[in-house]
mmCIF file of N, CA and C in Angstrom:
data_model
loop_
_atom_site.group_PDB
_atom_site.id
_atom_site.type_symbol
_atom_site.label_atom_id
_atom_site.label_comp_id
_atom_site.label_asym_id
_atom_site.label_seq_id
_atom_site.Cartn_x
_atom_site.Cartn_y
_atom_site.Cartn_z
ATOM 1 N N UNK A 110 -0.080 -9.243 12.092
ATOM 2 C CA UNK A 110 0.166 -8.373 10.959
ATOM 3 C C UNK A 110 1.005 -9.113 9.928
ATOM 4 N N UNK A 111 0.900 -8.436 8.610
ATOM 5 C CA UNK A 111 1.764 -9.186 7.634
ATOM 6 C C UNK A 111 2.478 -8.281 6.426
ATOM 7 N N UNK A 112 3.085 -8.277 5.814
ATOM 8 C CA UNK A 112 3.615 -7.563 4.237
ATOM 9 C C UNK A 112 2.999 -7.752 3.450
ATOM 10 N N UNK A 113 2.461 -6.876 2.662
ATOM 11 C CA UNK A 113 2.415 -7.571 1.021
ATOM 12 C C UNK A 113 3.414 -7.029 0.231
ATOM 13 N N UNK A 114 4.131 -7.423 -0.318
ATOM 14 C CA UNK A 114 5.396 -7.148 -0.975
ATOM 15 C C UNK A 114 4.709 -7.437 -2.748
ATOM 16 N N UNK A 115 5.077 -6.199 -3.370
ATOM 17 C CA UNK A 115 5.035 -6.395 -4.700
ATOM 18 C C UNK A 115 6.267 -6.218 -5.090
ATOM 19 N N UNK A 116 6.751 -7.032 -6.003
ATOM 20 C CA UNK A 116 8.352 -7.030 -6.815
ATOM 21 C C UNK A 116 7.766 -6.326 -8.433
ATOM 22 N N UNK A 117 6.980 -6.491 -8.903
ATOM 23 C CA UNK A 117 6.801 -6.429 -10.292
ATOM 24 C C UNK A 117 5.642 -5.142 -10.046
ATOM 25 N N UNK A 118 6.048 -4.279 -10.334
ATOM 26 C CA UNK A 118 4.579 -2.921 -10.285
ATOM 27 C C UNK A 118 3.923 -2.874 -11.753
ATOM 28 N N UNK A 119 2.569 -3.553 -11.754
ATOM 29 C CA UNK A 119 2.512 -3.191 -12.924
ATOM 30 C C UNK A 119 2.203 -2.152 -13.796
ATOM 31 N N UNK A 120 1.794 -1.474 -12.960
ATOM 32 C CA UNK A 120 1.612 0.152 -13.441
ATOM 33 C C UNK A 120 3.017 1.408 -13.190
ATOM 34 N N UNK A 121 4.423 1.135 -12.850
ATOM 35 C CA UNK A 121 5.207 1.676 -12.632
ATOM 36 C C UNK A 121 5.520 2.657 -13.201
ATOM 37 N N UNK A 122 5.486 2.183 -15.123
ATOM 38 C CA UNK A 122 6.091 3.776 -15.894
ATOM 39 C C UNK A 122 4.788 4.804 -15.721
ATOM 40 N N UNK A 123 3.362 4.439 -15.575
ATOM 41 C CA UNK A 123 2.353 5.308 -15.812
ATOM 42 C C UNK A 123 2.472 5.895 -14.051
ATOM 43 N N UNK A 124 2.721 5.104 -13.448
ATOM 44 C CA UNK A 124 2.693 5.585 -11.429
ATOM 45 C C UNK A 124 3.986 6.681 -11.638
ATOM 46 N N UNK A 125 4.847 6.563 -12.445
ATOM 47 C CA UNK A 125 5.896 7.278 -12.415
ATOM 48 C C UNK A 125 5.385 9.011 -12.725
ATOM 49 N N UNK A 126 4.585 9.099 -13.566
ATOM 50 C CA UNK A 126 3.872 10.270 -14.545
ATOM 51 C C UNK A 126 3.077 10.601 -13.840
ATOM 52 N N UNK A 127 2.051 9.302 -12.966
ATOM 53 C CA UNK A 127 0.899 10.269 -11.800
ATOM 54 C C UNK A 127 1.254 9.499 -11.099
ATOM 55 N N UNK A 128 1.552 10.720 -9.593
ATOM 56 C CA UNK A 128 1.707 9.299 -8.040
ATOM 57 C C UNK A 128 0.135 9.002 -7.913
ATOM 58 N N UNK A 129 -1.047 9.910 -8.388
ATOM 59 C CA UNK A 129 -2.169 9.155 -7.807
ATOM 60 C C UNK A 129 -2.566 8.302 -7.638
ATOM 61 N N UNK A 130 -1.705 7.292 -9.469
ATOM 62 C CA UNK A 130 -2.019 5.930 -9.257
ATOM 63 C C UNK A 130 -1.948 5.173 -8.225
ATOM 64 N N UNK A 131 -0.311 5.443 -7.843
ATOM 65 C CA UNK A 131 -0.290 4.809 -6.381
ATOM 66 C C UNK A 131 -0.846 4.845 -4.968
ATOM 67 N N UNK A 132 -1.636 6.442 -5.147
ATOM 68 C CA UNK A 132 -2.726 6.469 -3.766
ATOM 69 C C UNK A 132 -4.344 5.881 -3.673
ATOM 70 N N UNK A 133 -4.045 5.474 -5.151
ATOM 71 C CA UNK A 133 -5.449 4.866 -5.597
ATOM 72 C C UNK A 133 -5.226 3.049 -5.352
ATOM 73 N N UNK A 134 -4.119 2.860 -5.567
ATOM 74 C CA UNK A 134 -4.056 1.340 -5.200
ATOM 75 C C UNK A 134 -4.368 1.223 -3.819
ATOM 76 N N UNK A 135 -3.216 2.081 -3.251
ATOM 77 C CA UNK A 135 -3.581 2.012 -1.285
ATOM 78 C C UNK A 135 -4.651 2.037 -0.837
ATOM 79 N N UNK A 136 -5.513 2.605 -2.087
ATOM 80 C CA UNK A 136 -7.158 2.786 -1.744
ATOM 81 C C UNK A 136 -7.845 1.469 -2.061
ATOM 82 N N UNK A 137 -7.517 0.895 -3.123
ATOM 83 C CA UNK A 137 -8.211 -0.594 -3.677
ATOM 84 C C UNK A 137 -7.760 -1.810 -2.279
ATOM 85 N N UNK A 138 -5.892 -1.499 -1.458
ATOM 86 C CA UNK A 138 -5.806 -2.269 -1.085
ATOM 87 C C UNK A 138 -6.600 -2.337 0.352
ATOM 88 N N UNK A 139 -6.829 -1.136 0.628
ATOM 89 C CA UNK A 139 -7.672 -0.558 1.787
ATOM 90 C C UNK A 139 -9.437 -1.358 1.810
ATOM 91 N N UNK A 140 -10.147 -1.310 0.068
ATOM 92 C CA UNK A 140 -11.425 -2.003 -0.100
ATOM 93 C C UNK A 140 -11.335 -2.955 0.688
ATOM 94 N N UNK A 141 -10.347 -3.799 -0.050
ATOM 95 C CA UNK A 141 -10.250 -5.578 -0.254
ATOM 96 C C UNK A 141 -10.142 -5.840 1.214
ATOM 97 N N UNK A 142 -9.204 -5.628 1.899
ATOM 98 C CA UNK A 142 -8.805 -5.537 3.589
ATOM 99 C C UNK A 142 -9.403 -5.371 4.366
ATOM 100 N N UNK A 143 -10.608 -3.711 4.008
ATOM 101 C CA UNK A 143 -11.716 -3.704 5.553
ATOM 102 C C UNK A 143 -10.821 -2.796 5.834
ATOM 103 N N UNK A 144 -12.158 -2.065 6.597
ATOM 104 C CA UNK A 144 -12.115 -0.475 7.329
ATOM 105 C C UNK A 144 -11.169 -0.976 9.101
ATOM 106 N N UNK A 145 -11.171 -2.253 9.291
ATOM 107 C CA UNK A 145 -10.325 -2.870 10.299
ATOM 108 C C UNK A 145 -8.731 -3.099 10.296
ATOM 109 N N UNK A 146 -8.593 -2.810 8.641
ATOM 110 C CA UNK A 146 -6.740 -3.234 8.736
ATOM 111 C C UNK A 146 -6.420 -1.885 8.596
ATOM 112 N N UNK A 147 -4.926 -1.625 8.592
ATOM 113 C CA UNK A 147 -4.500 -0.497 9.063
ATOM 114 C C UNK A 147 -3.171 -1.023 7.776
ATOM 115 N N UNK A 148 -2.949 0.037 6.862
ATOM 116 C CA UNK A 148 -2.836 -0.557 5.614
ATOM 117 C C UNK A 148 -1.091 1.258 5.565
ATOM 118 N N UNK A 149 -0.229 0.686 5.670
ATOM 119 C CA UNK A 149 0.739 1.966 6.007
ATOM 120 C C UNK A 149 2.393 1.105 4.603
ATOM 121 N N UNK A 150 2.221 1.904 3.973
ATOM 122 C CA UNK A 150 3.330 1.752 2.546
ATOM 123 C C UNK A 150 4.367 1.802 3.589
ATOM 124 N N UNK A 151 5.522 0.896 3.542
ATOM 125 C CA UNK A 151 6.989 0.913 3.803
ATOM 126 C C UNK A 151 8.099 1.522 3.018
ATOM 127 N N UNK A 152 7.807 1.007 1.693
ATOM 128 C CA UNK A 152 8.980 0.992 0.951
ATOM 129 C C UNK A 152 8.248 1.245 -0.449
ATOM 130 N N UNK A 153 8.541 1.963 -1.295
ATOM 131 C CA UNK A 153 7.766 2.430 -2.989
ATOM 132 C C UNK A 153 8.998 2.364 -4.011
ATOM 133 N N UNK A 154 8.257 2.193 -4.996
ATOM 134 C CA UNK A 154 9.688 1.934 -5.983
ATOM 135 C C UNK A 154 9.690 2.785 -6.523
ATOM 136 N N UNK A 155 8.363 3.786 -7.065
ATOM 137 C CA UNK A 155 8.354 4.985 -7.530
ATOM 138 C C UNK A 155 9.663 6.119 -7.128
ATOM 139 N N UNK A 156 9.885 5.968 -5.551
ATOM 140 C CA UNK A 156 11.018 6.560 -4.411
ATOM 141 C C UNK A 156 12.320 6.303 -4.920
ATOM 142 N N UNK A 157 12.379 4.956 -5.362
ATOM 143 C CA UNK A 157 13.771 4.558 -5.451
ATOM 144 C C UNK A 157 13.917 2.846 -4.989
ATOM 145 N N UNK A 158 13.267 2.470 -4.036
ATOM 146 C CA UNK A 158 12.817 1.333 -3.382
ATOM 147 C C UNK A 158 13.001 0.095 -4.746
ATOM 148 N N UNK A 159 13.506 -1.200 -4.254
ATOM 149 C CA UNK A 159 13.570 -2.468 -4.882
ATOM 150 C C UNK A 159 11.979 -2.601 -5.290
ATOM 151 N N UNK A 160 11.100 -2.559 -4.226
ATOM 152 C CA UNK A 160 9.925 -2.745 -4.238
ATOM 153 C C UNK A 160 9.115 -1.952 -3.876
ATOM 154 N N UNK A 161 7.840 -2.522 -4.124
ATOM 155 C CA UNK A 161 7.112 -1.439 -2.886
ATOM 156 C C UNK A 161 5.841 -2.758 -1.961
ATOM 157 N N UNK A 162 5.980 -2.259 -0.679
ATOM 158 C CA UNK A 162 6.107 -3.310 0.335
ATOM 159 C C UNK A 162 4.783 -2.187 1.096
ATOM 160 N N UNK A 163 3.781 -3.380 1.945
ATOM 161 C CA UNK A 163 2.972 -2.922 2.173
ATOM 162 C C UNK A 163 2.852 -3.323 4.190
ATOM 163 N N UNK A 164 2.892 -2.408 5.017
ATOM 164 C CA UNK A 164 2.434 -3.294 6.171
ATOM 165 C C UNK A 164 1.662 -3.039 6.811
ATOM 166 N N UNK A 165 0.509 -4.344 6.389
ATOM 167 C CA UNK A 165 -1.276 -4.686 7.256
ATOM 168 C C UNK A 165 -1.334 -5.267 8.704
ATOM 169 N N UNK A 166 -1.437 -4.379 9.304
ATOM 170 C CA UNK A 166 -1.950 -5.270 10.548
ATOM 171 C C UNK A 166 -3.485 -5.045 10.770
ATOM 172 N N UNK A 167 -4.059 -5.448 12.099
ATOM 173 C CA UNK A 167 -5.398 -4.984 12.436
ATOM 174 C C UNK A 167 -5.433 -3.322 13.290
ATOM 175 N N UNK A 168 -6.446 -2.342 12.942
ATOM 176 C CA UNK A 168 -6.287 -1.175 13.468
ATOM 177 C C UNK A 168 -6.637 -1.681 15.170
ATOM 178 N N UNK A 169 -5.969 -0.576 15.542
ATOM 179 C CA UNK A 169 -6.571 -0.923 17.569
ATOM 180 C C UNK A 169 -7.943 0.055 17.475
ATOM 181 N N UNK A 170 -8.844 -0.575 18.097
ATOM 182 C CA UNK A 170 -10.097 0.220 18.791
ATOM 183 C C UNK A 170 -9.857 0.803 19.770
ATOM 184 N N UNK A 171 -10.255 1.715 20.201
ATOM 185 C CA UNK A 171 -10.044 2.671 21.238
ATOM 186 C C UNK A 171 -11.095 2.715 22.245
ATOM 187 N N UNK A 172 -10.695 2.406 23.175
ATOM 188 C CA UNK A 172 -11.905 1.642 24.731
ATOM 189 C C UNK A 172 -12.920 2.569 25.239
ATOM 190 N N UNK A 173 -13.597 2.897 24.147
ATOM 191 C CA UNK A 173 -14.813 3.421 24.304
ATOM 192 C C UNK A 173 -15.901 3.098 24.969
#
């Protein structure tokens, strides 16, 4: 698993006015990644947060 850490949001004052923006990125970062990573926000700056910090690992399959 890994972070993606954004320092610079570039959509922040408009994410500020709609959070959708920001459920729509989680969604773009979700495309790019695959229905396999498991894609869970840590930290948002919208919140208050320095940043907003992302942590990807791989989802577990379930032993079907």
């Amino acid at each position: 698993s890994f972070l993606l850490t954004e320092n610079h949001c570039p959509i922040c004052a408009a994410a500020t006015a709609c959070m959708g923006l920001c459920s729509k990125e989680l969604e773009v970062f979700q495309l790019l990644l695959g229905e396999n990573a498991l894609i869970e926000r840590s930290e948002h700056i919208v919140a208050g947060a320095r940043c907003c910090t992302y942590q990807v690992s791989p989802k577990v399959k379930s032993g079907k």
